[in-house]
Coordinates of C-alpha atoms in Angstrom, one line a residue:
M834 CA -155.5 58.7 -90.2
L835 CA -158.8 59.6 -91.8
V836 CA -158.6 61.0 -95.4
K837 CA -161.7 62.9 -96.5
A838 CA -162.5 64.9 -99.7
E839 CA -164.2 68.3 -99.3
K840 CA -166.2 69.6 -102.2
G841 CA -164.2 72.3 -104.2
M842 CA -161.1 71.9 -102.0
A843 CA -157.9 70.0 -101.9
V844 CA -158.0 66.7 -100.1
R845 CA -157.3 67.2 -96.5
E846 CA -155.9 64.7 -94.0
E847 CA -157.3 64.9 -90.5
S848 CA -155.3 63.6 -87.5
G849 CA -157.1 61.6 -84.9
D850 CA -155.6 63.6 -82.0
G851 CA -157.5 66.7 -82.8
R852 CA -154.5 68.8 -83.9
G853 CA -156.3 70.0 -87.0
T854 CA -156.0 69.3 -90.7
I855 CA -153.0 69.3 -93.1
P856 CA -153.6 70.1 -96.7
L857 CA -152.4 67.4 -99.1
K858 CA -151.2 68.5 -102.6
Q859 CA -153.2 66.7 -105.3
H860 CA -151.2 66.3 -108.4
F861 CA -152.9 67.2 -111.7
V862 CA -151.3 66.1 -115.0
L863 CA -152.6 68.0 -118.0
V864 CA -152.5 66.7 -121.6
H865 CA -153.0 68.9 -124.6
G866 CA -154.8 68.1 -127.9
I867 CA -153.6 67.9 -131.5
S868 CA -151.4 70.9 -132.6
G869 CA -151.3 72.1 -129.0
G870 CA -148.7 71.8 -126.2
A871 CA -148.2 72.3 -122.5
W872 CA -148.6 76.0 -123.2
C873 CA -152.3 75.5 -123.7
W874 CA -152.8 75.1 -120.0
Y875 CA -151.1 78.3 -118.8
K876 CA -154.3 79.8 -117.3
I877 CA -155.4 76.6 -115.6
R878 CA -151.9 75.9 -114.3
C879 CA -151.6 79.3 -112.8
L880 CA -155.0 79.0 -111.1
M881 CA -154.1 75.5 -109.7
E882 CA -150.7 76.4 -108.5
N883 CA -152.0 79.6 -106.8
S884 CA -154.5 77.4 -105.0
G885 CA -151.8 75.0 -103.7
Y886 CA -152.1 72.1 -106.2
K887 CA -149.2 70.4 -107.9
V888 CA -149.4 70.6 -111.7
S889 CA -147.5 68.9 -114.5
C890 CA -148.1 69.8 -118.1
I891 CA -146.9 67.3 -120.8
D892 CA -145.6 68.0 -124.3
L893 CA -146.4 65.0 -126.4
K894 CA -144.0 64.1 -129.2
S895 CA -143.8 66.8 -131.9
A896 CA -145.8 69.2 -129.7
G897 CA -144.9 72.3 -127.7
I898 CA -141.1 72.5 -127.2
D899 CA -140.4 68.9 -128.3
Q900 CA -138.1 69.1 -131.3
S901 CA -139.6 66.2 -133.3
H902 CA -141.5 66.9 -136.5
A903 CA -145.0 65.6 -136.8
D904 CA -144.3 64.0 -140.1
S905 CA -141.8 61.7 -138.4
V906 CA -144.3 60.5 -135.7
L907 CA -146.1 57.6 -137.3
S908 CA -147.5 55.6 -134.4
F909 CA -149.6 56.6 -131.4
D910 CA -147.2 54.8 -129.0
D911 CA -144.5 57.1 -130.3
Y912 CA -146.6 60.2 -130.0
N913 CA -147.8 59.4 -126.5
H914 CA -144.4 58.2 -125.3
P915 CA -143.7 61.3 -123.2
L916 CA -146.8 60.7 -121.1
M917 CA -146.0 57.0 -120.7
D918 CA -142.5 57.9 -119.6
F919 CA -143.8 60.4 -117.1
L920 CA -146.3 58.0 -115.5
S921 CA -143.7 55.1 -115.5
A922 CA -141.3 57.3 -113.5
L923 CA -143.9 58.2 -110.8
P924 CA -143.4 56.4 -107.4
E925 CA -145.6 53.4 -107.1
N926 CA -147.4 54.9 -104.2
E927 CA -148.3 58.2 -106.0
Q928 CA -151.5 58.8 -107.8
V929 CA -152.4 61.6 -110.2
I930 CA -155.5 63.2 -111.6
L931 CA -155.0 62.9 -115.4
V932 CA -156.8 65.5 -117.5
G933 CA -157.0 65.4 -121.3
H934 CA -158.3 68.0 -123.7
S935 CA -159.6 67.2 -127.2
A936 CA -157.4 64.5 -128.8
G937 CA -155.6 64.3 -125.5
G938 CA -158.4 62.0 -124.4
L939 CA -156.7 59.3 -126.4
S940 CA -153.5 59.8 -124.4
V941 CA -155.5 59.6 -121.2
T942 CA -157.3 56.4 -122.2
Q943 CA -154.0 54.6 -123.1
A944 CA -152.6 55.7 -119.7
C945 CA -155.7 54.2 -118.0
H946 CA -155.0 50.9 -119.8
K947 CA -151.4 50.8 -118.8
F948 CA -151.1 52.7 -115.5
A949 CA -154.5 52.3 -113.8
S950 CA -153.0 52.0 -110.3
K951 CA -151.3 55.4 -110.7
I952 CA -154.4 57.3 -111.9
R953 CA -156.7 58.6 -109.2
L954 CA -159.2 60.1 -111.7
A955 CA -159.3 60.6 -115.5
V956 CA -161.0 63.8 -116.7
Y957 CA -161.9 64.3 -120.4
V958 CA -162.4 67.9 -121.4
A959 CA -164.2 68.1 -124.8
A960 CA -162.1 65.1 -125.4
T961 CA -162.0 61.9 -127.5
M962 CA -163.2 59.2 -125.1
L963 CA -163.1 55.8 -126.8
K964 CA -162.3 52.7 -124.7
F965 CA -160.3 51.0 -127.4
G966 CA -159.3 53.9 -129.6
F967 CA -160.2 53.9 -133.3
L968 CA -161.3 50.3 -133.9
T969 CA -164.5 50.8 -135.8
D970 CA -166.2 53.3 -138.2
E971 CA -168.4 54.3 -135.3
D972 CA -165.3 55.3 -133.3
L973 CA -164.1 57.4 -136.2
K974 CA -167.5 59.0 -136.6
N975 CA -167.7 59.9 -132.9
G976 CA -164.1 60.8 -132.3
V977 CA -162.8 62.6 -135.4
P978 CA -163.7 66.2 -136.1
E979 CA -166.0 66.7 -139.0
L980 CA -165.2 70.1 -140.5
S981 CA -166.2 69.6 -144.2
E982 CA -168.8 72.4 -143.8
F983 CA -165.9 74.9 -143.7
G984 CA -164.3 73.6 -146.9
D985 CA -160.5 73.0 -147.2
V986 CA -159.4 73.8 -143.7
Y987 CA -156.2 71.8 -143.2
Q988 CA -152.6 72.3 -144.2
L989 CA -151.4 68.7 -144.7
G990 CA -148.0 67.1 -144.5
F991 CA -147.0 64.0 -146.5
G992 CA -144.0 62.5 -144.7
L993 CA -144.4 59.2 -146.5
G994 CA -144.9 60.7 -150.0
Q995 CA -147.6 62.5 -151.8
D996 CA -149.2 59.3 -152.9
K997 CA -149.6 58.1 -149.3
P998 CA -152.1 59.2 -146.6
P999 CA -151.2 62.5 -144.9
T1000 CA -149.0 62.2 -141.8
S1001 CA -149.7 65.6 -140.3
A1002 CA -152.3 68.4 -140.3
L1003 CA -152.6 71.9 -139.1
L1004 CA -155.7 74.0 -139.2
K1005 CA -155.1 76.9 -141.5
K1006 CA -154.7 80.2 -139.7
E1007 CA -157.8 81.8 -141.2
F1008 CA -160.0 79.1 -139.7
Q1009 CA -158.4 78.7 -136.3
R1010 CA -160.4 81.3 -134.4
K1011 CA -163.6 80.6 -136.2
I1012 CA -163.5 76.9 -135.5
I1013 CA -161.5 76.4 -132.3
Y1014 CA -161.7 79.7 -130.3
P1015 CA -164.8 81.6 -131.3
L1016 CA -165.7 82.4 -127.7
S1017 CA -162.1 82.8 -126.4
P1018 CA -160.3 86.1 -125.8
H1019 CA -158.6 87.4 -128.9
E1020 CA -155.2 87.5 -127.2
D1021 CA -155.5 83.8 -126.5
S1022 CA -156.4 82.9 -130.1
T1023 CA -153.5 85.1 -131.2
L1024 CA -151.1 83.3 -128.9
A1025 CA -152.4 80.0 -130.2
A1026 CA -151.9 81.0 -133.8
M1027 CA -148.3 81.7 -133.0
L1028 CA -147.6 78.5 -131.1
M1029 CA -149.8 75.8 -132.8
R1030 CA -147.8 73.2 -134.7
P1031 CA -148.8 70.4 -137.2
G1032 CA -150.2 67.4 -135.4
P1033 CA -149.4 63.8 -136.3
I1034 CA -152.8 62.7 -137.6
L1035 CA -151.6 59.4 -138.9
A1036 CA -150.3 58.5 -135.5
L1037 CA -153.5 59.7 -133.8
T1038 CA -155.9 57.9 -136.0
S1039 CA -153.9 54.7 -135.6
A1040 CA -154.5 54.7 -131.8
R1041 CA -155.7 51.2 -130.8
F1042 CA -155.8 50.0 -127.2
I1043 CA -155.8 46.3 -126.1
E1044 CA -157.9 45.5 -123.1
E1045 CA -155.6 44.8 -120.2
G1046 CA -158.3 44.5 -117.5
E1047 CA -157.3 47.6 -115.7
V1048 CA -159.0 50.5 -117.6
E1049 CA -162.3 50.2 -115.8
K1050 CA -160.6 50.6 -112.4
V1051 CA -160.0 54.3 -113.1
P1052 CA -163.0 56.5 -112.4
R1053 CA -163.7 58.9 -115.3
V1054 CA -165.4 62.3 -115.6
Y1055 CA -166.5 64.0 -118.8
I1056 CA -166.7 67.8 -119.2
R1057 CA -168.9 68.7 -122.2
T1058 CA -168.6 71.9 -124.1
R1059 CA -171.9 73.2 -125.3
H1060 CA -170.8 75.4 -128.2
D1061 CA -168.0 73.1 -129.5
I1062 CA -167.5 73.1 -133.3
V1063 CA -164.5 70.7 -133.2
V1064 CA -165.8 67.8 -131.2
K1065 CA -169.5 68.6 -131.6
P1066 CA -172.0 68.1 -128.8
E1067 CA -173.6 65.1 -130.5
Q1068 CA -170.2 63.4 -130.8
Q1069 CA -169.5 64.0 -127.2
E1070 CA -172.9 62.7 -126.2
A1071 CA -172.4 59.6 -128.4
M1072 CA -169.0 58.8 -126.7
I1073 CA -170.6 59.4 -123.2
K1074 CA -173.4 56.9 -124.0
R1075 CA -171.1 54.2 -125.4
W1076 CA -168.7 54.3 -122.4
P1077 CA -170.5 56.0 -119.6
P1078 CA -168.3 58.0 -117.1
L1079 CA -168.9 58.4 -113.4
S1080 CA -170.2 62.0 -113.9
V1081 CA -170.8 64.4 -116.7
Y1082 CA -170.4 68.2 -116.3
E1083 CA -171.1 70.9 -118.9
L1084 CA -169.5 74.2 -119.8
D1085 CA -171.1 77.0 -121.8
S1086 CA -167.9 77.3 -123.9
D1087 CA -166.3 76.7 -127.2
H1088 CA -163.8 73.8 -127.8
S1089 CA -161.2 75.5 -125.7
P1090 CA -162.5 76.2 -122.2
L1091 CA -158.9 76.4 -121.2
F1092 CA -159.1 79.9 -122.7
S1093 CA -162.8 80.8 -122.9
T1094 CA -163.9 79.7 -119.4
P1095 CA -160.8 79.0 -117.4
F1096 CA -162.2 79.8 -113.9
L1097 CA -165.2 77.6 -114.5
L1098 CA -163.1 74.8 -115.9
F1099 CA -160.7 75.1 -112.9
G1100 CA -163.7 74.9 -110.6
L1101 CA -165.0 71.8 -112.2
L1102 CA -161.6 70.1 -112.2
V1103 CA -161.3 70.8 -108.4
K1104 CA -164.9 69.7 -107.8
A1105 CA -164.4 66.4 -109.7
A1106 CA -161.1 65.7 -108.0
A1107 CA -162.7 66.2 -104.6
F1108 CA -166.2 64.8 -105.1
D1109 CA -166.1 62.2 -107.8
V1110 CA -163.1 60.4 -106.4
G1111 CA -164.5 60.7 -102.9
C1112 CA -167.8 59.0 -103.9
N1113 CA -165.9 55.6 -103.9
F1114 CA -166.9 54.7 -107.5
E1115 CA -170.6 55.0 -106.8
T1116 CA -172.5 55.9 -110.0
R1117 CA -174.4 59.2 -109.8
P1118 CA -176.6 61.1 -112.1
S1119 CA -175.0 63.6 -114.5
S1120 CA -174.6 67.2 -113.2

């Protein structure tokens, strides 16, 4: 059997006897950022499923409908456990396209370290892309949002006590649209304001990954967001230069292309899944 990838389409399997082609369902696994949940992907999931793709959206611990409280999630391993469980349960012969938005990039990277053989492609959407997590000051500078220009923007939780570092954070409602969703439809920013939950910032900033020799086997793609206030373009560019992916794409969007440019984001995800995986790890110029 000859398997080929066609640009902008699902992978198709062509039989050698001339009987035509049979669509194969590519499996996308979508991972949200801090304070988000599986709900963030509702537009992308709808577009993908209507186009014949298989889609799984993960709620990390204390996110979405998970009942845990962010102040009780104190380690990154604990926070990312739902994704690790999901990948562990996949059949050994199944590969997925793993997509992380924002801080979800940390979850994707840990998965690439631990389950490289099960990940066909890793896609970072305006995401934190650090090979070893937060090991150095440079990692923190590149990967942590710098929002001091807006003043006191966070509602903090102190699960370990007021004299200890904060364990959770949620962007105050009056800043959410201005910072995260300035170019998104108002109905989406309204929905987000109703569903966002405190994120376990102590767990996220403690993310450290040990080199297990597998992470470089997973091809990676980065999707930049030109008008991003959360993970600023210069931060995205710094992470891309430090750990160059196979390809770089760009969207004329805010931090949440899941809402602001869903059709364009969907198109890039499909293009990356078909073209970048099909190029057999050959390094190409950025798009």
